[in-house]
Amino acid sequence: MTHTDQERIVALAGLHQAIHCLQCIATRGSVAAEPMQPCIYSLFQLDAPDVPAVYGPPGAVASGARHIVAQITGEPKRDLDMTRYLIVLMHHERLLNEHDELLTALRAGLEALNAWRQERAWLDEELLARLAALYGTTVGRLQPRIMVHGNPLYLRDNAHQDRVRALLLAGIRAARLWRQLGGTRWMLLFHRRRLLVAARDYLAAAEATSPPL
């Protein structure tokens, strides 16, 4: 099946959005709910009808799309730390794909959590704690472990650790979706203009569907 740049940009924006959220937690100790919620939501869309539905309503990963534009154009600036996380998460997703037992455990864990959570909010602390535990028994077993850099004061906090691990899981989910849609590291290097156009088109569509103030 042939996939479009517009589909791939949703997955790539989801990855950038998850990375930015974990960076905020690791360096500032807080993150806005609006960009984080679609990342957590995506973990439970195992059989979504289409790619945009993985993240929810139109424009759900607009924040991630804006980071793509910034990374490609350098305006306002490129974030080298974000690039490092991007490479690491894509690498770990490929490692995970080589371990059928971990993939099976991860899907089973997400299905069990989806049944358990019922009407809980997507950013419910207990849900995030259980996602963090699932990360630890699946992706967290891969070597080398993903290192998160930030303020030790925030990184030592249990609640912040849970949020970061849940977002790493969301980043792995986005990286997997990117690869399933035909995305490659070569595209990030040699198809930057196409990705830039797709990201700007996504943002324009998101703006067009936003309710008037």
PDB file of C-alpha atoms in Angstrom:
ATOM      1  CA  MET A   1       0.000   0.000   0.000  1.00  0.00           C
ATOM      2  CA  THR A   2       1.299   3.428  -0.974  1.00  0.00           C
ATOM      3  CA  HIS A   3       1.339   6.100   1.707  1.00  0.00           C
ATOM      4  CA  THR A   4       1.550   9.853   1.256  1.00  0.00           C
ATOM      5  CA  ASP A   5       3.878  12.496   2.627  1.00  0.00           C
ATOM      6  CA  GLN A   6       0.870  13.950   4.445  1.00  0.00           C
ATOM      7  CA  GLU A   7       0.373  10.674   6.303  1.00  0.00           C
ATOM      8  CA  ARG A   8       4.056  10.349   7.108  1.00  0.00           C
ATOM      9  CA  ILE A   9       4.230  13.916   8.409  1.00  0.00           C
ATOM     10  CA  VAL A  10       1.575  13.072  11.017  1.00  0.00           C
ATOM     11  CA  ALA A  11       3.768  10.283  12.397  1.00  0.00           C
ATOM     12  CA  LEU A  12       6.909  12.443  12.276  1.00  0.00           C
ATOM     13  CA  ALA A  13       5.085  15.333  13.963  1.00  0.00           C
ATOM     14  CA  GLY A  14       3.861  12.947  16.644  1.00  0.00           C
ATOM     15  CA  LEU A  15       7.462  11.909  17.272  1.00  0.00           C
ATOM     16  CA  HIS A  16       8.681  15.511  17.503  1.00  0.00           C
ATOM     17  CA  GLN A  17       5.793  16.394  19.799  1.00  0.00           C
ATOM     18  CA  ALA A  18       6.543  13.537  22.204  1.00  0.00           C
ATOM     19  CA  ILE A  19      10.219  14.545  22.273  1.00  0.00           C
ATOM     20  CA  HIS A  20       9.430  18.185  22.967  1.00  0.00           C
ATOM     21  CA  CYS A  21       7.070  17.244  25.798  1.00  0.00           C
ATOM     22  CA  LEU A  22       9.666  15.048  27.509  1.00  0.00           C
ATOM     23  CA  GLN A  23      12.279  17.786  27.057  1.00  0.00           C
ATOM     24  CA  CYS A  24       9.975  20.252  28.815  1.00  0.00           C
ATOM     25  CA  ILE A  25       9.495  17.893  31.752  1.00  0.00           C
ATOM     26  CA  ALA A  26      13.200  17.053  31.998  1.00  0.00           C
ATOM     27  CA  THR A  27      14.428  20.651  31.822  1.00  0.00           C
ATOM     28  CA  ARG A  28      11.533  22.715  33.227  1.00  0.00           C
ATOM     29  CA  GLY A  29       9.578  20.268  35.362  1.00  0.00           C
ATOM     30  CA  SER A  30       6.298  20.910  33.558  1.00  0.00           C
ATOM     31  CA  VAL A  31       4.562  20.530  30.213  1.00  0.00           C
ATOM     32  CA  ALA A  32       1.273  21.797  28.801  1.00  0.00           C
ATOM     33  CA  ALA A  33      -1.521  19.244  28.622  1.00  0.00           C
ATOM     34  CA  GLU A  34      -2.512  20.191  25.061  1.00  0.00           C
ATOM     35  CA  PRO A  35       0.561  18.775  23.263  1.00  0.00           C
ATOM     36  CA  MET A  36       1.062  15.851  25.665  1.00  0.00           C
ATOM     37  CA  GLN A  37      -2.465  14.445  25.571  1.00  0.00           C
ATOM     38  CA  PRO A  38      -2.400  13.377  21.875  1.00  0.00           C
ATOM     39  CA  CYS A  39       0.896  11.564  22.504  1.00  0.00           C
ATOM     40  CA  ILE A  40      -0.605   9.449  25.294  1.00  0.00           C
ATOM     41  CA  TYR A  41      -3.843   9.021  23.341  1.00  0.00           C
ATOM     42  CA  SER A  42      -1.886   7.569  20.402  1.00  0.00           C
ATOM     43  CA  LEU A  43      -0.641   4.654  22.509  1.00  0.00           C
ATOM     44  CA  PHE A  44      -4.132   3.204  22.688  1.00  0.00           C
ATOM     45  CA  GLN A  45      -5.076   3.605  19.006  1.00  0.00           C
ATOM     46  CA  LEU A  46      -3.827   0.168  18.006  1.00  0.00           C
ATOM     47  CA  ASP A  47      -6.372  -0.286  15.206  1.00  0.00           C
ATOM     48  CA  ALA A  48      -7.090   3.282  14.101  1.00  0.00           C
ATOM     49  CA  PRO A  49      -9.121   3.654  10.870  1.00  0.00           C
ATOM     50  CA  ASP A  50      -6.555   6.029   9.353  1.00  0.00           C
ATOM     51  CA  VAL A  51      -3.313   7.794  10.228  1.00  0.00           C
ATOM     52  CA  PRO A  52      -4.705  11.132  11.527  1.00  0.00           C
ATOM     53  CA  ALA A  53      -7.044   9.223  13.858  1.00  0.00           C
ATOM     54  CA  VAL A  54      -4.021   7.893  15.745  1.00  0.00           C
ATOM     55  CA  TYR A  55      -3.640  11.316  17.365  1.00  0.00           C
ATOM     56  CA  GLY A  56      -7.254  12.451  17.550  1.00  0.00           C
ATOM     57  CA  PRO A  57      -8.840  15.621  16.162  1.00  0.00           C
ATOM     58  CA  PRO A  58      -7.410  17.654  13.259  1.00  0.00           C
ATOM     59  CA  GLY A  59      -4.329  19.594  14.265  1.00  0.00           C
ATOM     60  CA  ALA A  60      -3.550  17.350  17.249  1.00  0.00           C
ATOM     61  CA  VAL A  61       0.159  17.273  16.395  1.00  0.00           C
ATOM     62  CA  ALA A  62       0.456  20.860  15.163  1.00  0.00           C
ATOM     63  CA  SER A  63       3.059  21.521  17.849  1.00  0.00           C
ATOM     64  CA  GLY A  64       5.177  18.677  16.461  1.00  0.00           C
ATOM     65  CA  ALA A  65       4.722  19.945  12.911  1.00  0.00           C
ATOM     66  CA  ARG A  66       5.985  23.372  13.974  1.00  0.00           C
ATOM     67  CA  HIS A  67       9.077  21.719  15.429  1.00  0.00           C
ATOM     68  CA  ILE A  68       9.667  19.942  12.103  1.00  0.00           C
ATOM     69  CA  VAL A  69       9.565  23.297  10.315  1.00  0.00           C
ATOM     70  CA  ALA A  70      11.989  24.784  12.831  1.00  0.00           C
ATOM     71  CA  GLN A  71      14.382  21.819  12.547  1.00  0.00           C
ATOM     72  CA  ILE A  72      14.447  22.004   8.750  1.00  0.00           C
ATOM     73  CA  THR A  73      14.580  25.784   8.289  1.00  0.00           C
ATOM     74  CA  GLY A  74      16.556  26.708  11.390  1.00  0.00           C
ATOM     75  CA  GLU A  75      13.927  29.333  12.197  1.00  0.00           C
ATOM     76  CA  PRO A  76      13.759  30.305  14.951  1.00  0.00           C
ATOM     77  CA  LYS A  77      16.511  27.740  15.617  1.00  0.00           C
ATOM     78  CA  ARG A  78      17.420  24.061  15.342  1.00  0.00           C
ATOM     79  CA  ASP A  79      17.392  21.927  18.477  1.00  0.00           C
ATOM     80  CA  LEU A  80      20.322  19.499  18.387  1.00  0.00           C
ATOM     81  CA  ASP A  81      19.073  17.718  21.495  1.00  0.00           C
ATOM     82  CA  MET A  82      15.779  17.021  19.741  1.00  0.00           C
ATOM     83  CA  THR A  83      17.706  15.564  16.808  1.00  0.00           C
ATOM     84  CA  ARG A  84      19.569  13.271  19.202  1.00  0.00           C
ATOM     85  CA  TYR A  85      16.339  11.994  20.731  1.00  0.00           C
ATOM     86  CA  LEU A  86      14.884  11.494  17.252  1.00  0.00           C
ATOM     87  CA  ILE A  87      17.800   9.296  16.189  1.00  0.00           C
ATOM     88  CA  VAL A  88      17.781   7.340  19.460  1.00  0.00           C
ATOM     89  CA  LEU A  89      14.035   6.666  19.395  1.00  0.00           C
ATOM     90  CA  MET A  90      14.112   5.543  15.766  1.00  0.00           C
ATOM     91  CA  HIS A  91      17.034   3.255  16.574  1.00  0.00           C
ATOM     92  CA  HIS A  92      15.250   1.742  19.581  1.00  0.00           C
ATOM     93  CA  GLU A  93      12.088   1.214  17.570  1.00  0.00           C
ATOM     94  CA  ARG A  94      14.093  -0.870  15.097  1.00  0.00           C
ATOM     95  CA  LEU A  95      15.645  -2.799  17.986  1.00  0.00           C
ATOM     96  CA  LEU A  96      12.206  -3.422  19.458  1.00  0.00           C
ATOM     97  CA  ASN A  97      11.003  -4.724  16.101  1.00  0.00           C
ATOM     98  CA  GLU A  98      13.622  -7.478  16.348  1.00  0.00           C
ATOM     99  CA  HIS A  99      12.193  -8.756  19.657  1.00  0.00           C
ATOM    100  CA  ASP A 100       8.840 -10.387  19.019  1.00  0.00           C
ATOM    101  CA  GLU A 101       8.369 -11.234  22.693  1.00  0.00           C
ATOM    102  CA  LEU A 102       8.717  -7.584  23.716  1.00  0.00           C
ATOM    103  CA  LEU A 103       6.384  -6.401  20.967  1.00  0.00           C
ATOM    104  CA  THR A 104       3.797  -8.962  22.037  1.00  0.00           C
ATOM    105  CA  ALA A 105       4.143  -7.951  25.685  1.00  0.00           C
ATOM    106  CA  LEU A 106       3.866  -4.270  24.785  1.00  0.00           C
ATOM    107  CA  ARG A 107       0.672  -4.721  22.778  1.00  0.00           C
ATOM    108  CA  ALA A 108      -0.868  -6.966  25.452  1.00  0.00           C
ATOM    109  CA  GLY A 109       0.048  -4.422  28.106  1.00  0.00           C
ATOM    110  CA  LEU A 110      -1.535  -1.564  26.178  1.00  0.00           C
ATOM    111  CA  GLU A 111      -4.687  -3.579  25.541  1.00  0.00           C
ATOM    112  CA  ALA A 112      -4.960  -4.431  29.240  1.00  0.00           C
ATOM    113  CA  LEU A 113      -4.416  -0.791  30.212  1.00  0.00           C
ATOM    114  CA  ASN A 114      -7.011   0.356  27.699  1.00  0.00           C
ATOM    115  CA  ALA A 115      -9.559  -1.956  29.294  1.00  0.00           C
ATOM    116  CA  TRP A 116      -8.542  -0.838  32.791  1.00  0.00           C
ATOM    117  CA  ARG A 117      -8.497   2.912  32.268  1.00  0.00           C
ATOM    118  CA  GLN A 118     -12.196   3.198  31.273  1.00  0.00           C
ATOM    119  CA  GLU A 119     -13.127   6.867  31.750  1.00  0.00           C
ATOM    120  CA  ARG A 120      -9.852   8.052  33.248  1.00  0.00           C
ATOM    121  CA  ALA A 121      -8.293  11.166  31.745  1.00  0.00           C
ATOM    122  CA  TRP A 122      -5.435  10.594  29.317  1.00  0.00           C
ATOM    123  CA  LEU A 123      -3.010  12.333  31.678  1.00  0.00           C
ATOM    124  CA  ASP A 124      -4.248  10.585  34.814  1.00  0.00           C
ATOM    125  CA  GLU A 125      -1.255  10.026  37.110  1.00  0.00           C
ATOM    126  CA  GLU A 126      -2.025   6.352  37.723  1.00  0.00           C
ATOM    127  CA  LEU A 127      -2.360   5.717  33.992  1.00  0.00           C
ATOM    128  CA  LEU A 128       0.984   7.415  33.345  1.00  0.00           C
ATOM    129  CA  ALA A 129       2.566   5.376  36.143  1.00  0.00           C
ATOM    130  CA  ARG A 130       1.321   2.144  34.605  1.00  0.00           C
ATOM    131  CA  LEU A 131       2.552   3.199  31.161  1.00  0.00           C
ATOM    132  CA  ALA A 132       5.944   3.954  32.696  1.00  0.00           C
ATOM    133  CA  ALA A 133       6.015   0.494  34.256  1.00  0.00           C
ATOM    134  CA  LEU A 134       5.119  -1.051  30.892  1.00  0.00           C
ATOM    135  CA  TYR A 135       7.955   0.904  29.297  1.00  0.00           C
ATOM    136  CA  GLY A 136      10.325  -0.505  31.899  1.00  0.00           C
ATOM    137  CA  THR A 137       9.419  -4.121  31.128  1.00  0.00           C
ATOM    138  CA  THR A 138       9.545  -3.703  27.341  1.00  0.00           C
ATOM    139  CA  VAL A 139      11.477  -0.860  25.683  1.00  0.00           C
ATOM    140  CA  GLY A 140      13.441  -0.267  28.878  1.00  0.00           C
ATOM    141  CA  ARG A 141      15.032  -3.701  28.532  1.00  0.00           C
ATOM    142  CA  LEU A 142      16.723  -2.787  25.264  1.00  0.00           C
ATOM    143  CA  GLN A 143      20.408  -1.903  25.354  1.00  0.00           C
ATOM    144  CA  PRO A 144      21.796   0.670  25.403  1.00  0.00           C
ATOM    145  CA  ARG A 145      19.119   2.334  27.504  1.00  0.00           C
ATOM    146  CA  ILE A 146      17.700   5.669  26.382  1.00  0.00           C
ATOM    147  CA  MET A 147      19.345   8.450  28.374  1.00  0.00           C
ATOM    148  CA  VAL A 148      17.243  11.518  29.162  1.00  0.00           C
ATOM    149  CA  HIS A 149      19.131  14.722  29.950  1.00  0.00           C
ATOM    150  CA  GLY A 150      17.773  17.525  32.070  1.00  0.00           C
ATOM    151  CA  ASN A 151      17.650  19.009  35.532  1.00  0.00           C
ATOM    152  CA  PRO A 152      18.362  16.284  38.132  1.00  0.00           C
ATOM    153  CA  LEU A 153      15.887  17.974  40.471  1.00  0.00           C
ATOM    154  CA  TYR A 154      13.070  17.164  38.044  1.00  0.00           C
ATOM    155  CA  LEU A 155      14.401  13.835  36.836  1.00  0.00           C
ATOM    156  CA  ARG A 156      14.525  12.437  40.371  1.00  0.00           C
ATOM    157  CA  ASP A 157      10.818  13.127  40.892  1.00  0.00           C
ATOM    158  CA  ASN A 158       8.742   9.943  40.501  1.00  0.00           C
ATOM    159  CA  ALA A 159       5.822  11.654  38.788  1.00  0.00           C
ATOM    160  CA  HIS A 160       8.150  13.325  36.286  1.00  0.00           C
ATOM    161  CA  GLN A 161       9.881  10.003  35.648  1.00  0.00           C
ATOM    162  CA  ASP A 162       6.514   8.420  34.880  1.00  0.00           C
ATOM    163  CA  ARG A 163       5.634  11.180  32.419  1.00  0.00           C
ATOM    164  CA  VAL A 164       8.999  10.946  30.680  1.00  0.00           C
ATOM    165  CA  ARG A 165       8.787   7.152  30.299  1.00  0.00           C
ATOM    166  CA  ALA A 166       5.224   7.346  29.023  1.00  0.00           C
ATOM    167  CA  LEU A 167       6.361   9.919  26.452  1.00  0.00           C
ATOM    168  CA  LEU A 168       9.308   7.750  25.429  1.00  0.00           C
ATOM    169  CA  LEU A 169       6.771   5.003  24.794  1.00  0.00           C
ATOM    170  CA  ALA A 170       4.730   7.458  22.718  1.00  0.00           C
ATOM    171  CA  GLY A 171       7.875   8.384  20.808  1.00  0.00           C
ATOM    172  CA  ILE A 172       8.538   4.726  20.029  1.00  0.00           C
ATOM    173  CA  ARG A 173       4.924   4.370  18.862  1.00  0.00           C
ATOM    174  CA  ALA A 174       5.342   7.376  16.533  1.00  0.00           C
ATOM    175  CA  ALA A 175       8.664   6.052  15.204  1.00  0.00           C
ATOM    176  CA  ARG A 176       7.004   2.715  14.469  1.00  0.00           C
ATOM    177  CA  LEU A 177       4.143   4.425  12.650  1.00  0.00           C
ATOM    178  CA  TRP A 178       6.649   6.479  10.638  1.00  0.00           C
ATOM    179  CA  ARG A 179       8.451   3.314   9.532  1.00  0.00           C
ATOM    180  CA  GLN A 180       5.206   1.461   8.773  1.00  0.00           C
ATOM    181  CA  LEU A 181       4.239   4.346   6.481  1.00  0.00           C
ATOM    182  CA  GLY A 182       7.477   4.003   4.538  1.00  0.00           C
ATOM    183  CA  GLY A 183       9.436   6.622   6.441  1.00  0.00           C
ATOM    184  CA  THR A 184      13.220   6.192   6.545  1.00  0.00           C
ATOM    185  CA  ARG A 185      16.248   8.029   7.896  1.00  0.00           C
ATOM    186  CA  TRP A 186      17.223   8.758   4.300  1.00  0.00           C
ATOM    187  CA  MET A 187      14.021  10.759   3.895  1.00  0.00           C
ATOM    188  CA  LEU A 188      15.032  12.934   6.827  1.00  0.00           C
ATOM    189  CA  LEU A 189      18.311  13.687   5.073  1.00  0.00           C
ATOM    190  CA  PHE A 190      17.390  13.909   1.394  1.00  0.00           C
ATOM    191  CA  HIS A 191      13.658  14.689   1.299  1.00  0.00           C
ATOM    192  CA  ARG A 192      13.701  17.631   3.662  1.00  0.00           C
ATOM    193  CA  ARG A 193      11.950  19.957   1.226  1.00  0.00           C
ATOM    194  CA  ARG A 194       9.098  17.477   0.762  1.00  0.00           C
ATOM    195  CA  LEU A 195       8.773  17.097   4.516  1.00  0.00           C
ATOM    196  CA  LEU A 196       8.790  20.868   4.962  1.00  0.00           C
ATOM    197  CA  VAL A 197       5.979  21.266   2.424  1.00  0.00           C
ATOM    198  CA  ALA A 198       3.968  18.486   4.088  1.00  0.00           C
ATOM    199  CA  ALA A 199       4.451  20.014   7.557  1.00  0.00           C
ATOM    200  CA  ARG A 200       3.349  23.442   6.363  1.00  0.00           C
ATOM    201  CA  ASP A 201       0.350  21.929   4.589  1.00  0.00           C
ATOM    202  CA  TYR A 202      -0.597  20.129   7.820  1.00  0.00           C
ATOM    203  CA  LEU A 203      -0.357  23.379   9.789  1.00  0.00           C
ATOM    204  CA  ALA A 204      -2.403  25.273   7.192  1.00  0.00           C
ATOM    205  CA  ALA A 205      -5.126  22.584   7.325  1.00  0.00           C
ATOM    206  CA  ALA A 206      -5.079  22.634  11.125  1.00  0.00           C
ATOM    207  CA  GLU A 207      -5.471  26.401  11.160  1.00  0.00           C
ATOM    208  CA  ALA A 208      -8.334  26.220   8.678  1.00  0.00           C
ATOM    209  CA  THR A 209     -10.249  23.786  10.903  1.00  0.00           C
ATOM    210  CA  SER A 210      -9.642  25.704  14.146  1.00  0.00           C
ATOM    211  CA  PRO A 211     -12.785  27.274  15.602  1.00  0.00           C
ATOM    212  CA  PRO A 212     -12.924  31.078  15.429  1.00  0.00           C
ATOM    213  CA  LEU A 213     -12.095  32.995  18.617  1.00  0.00           C
TER     214      LEU A 213
END
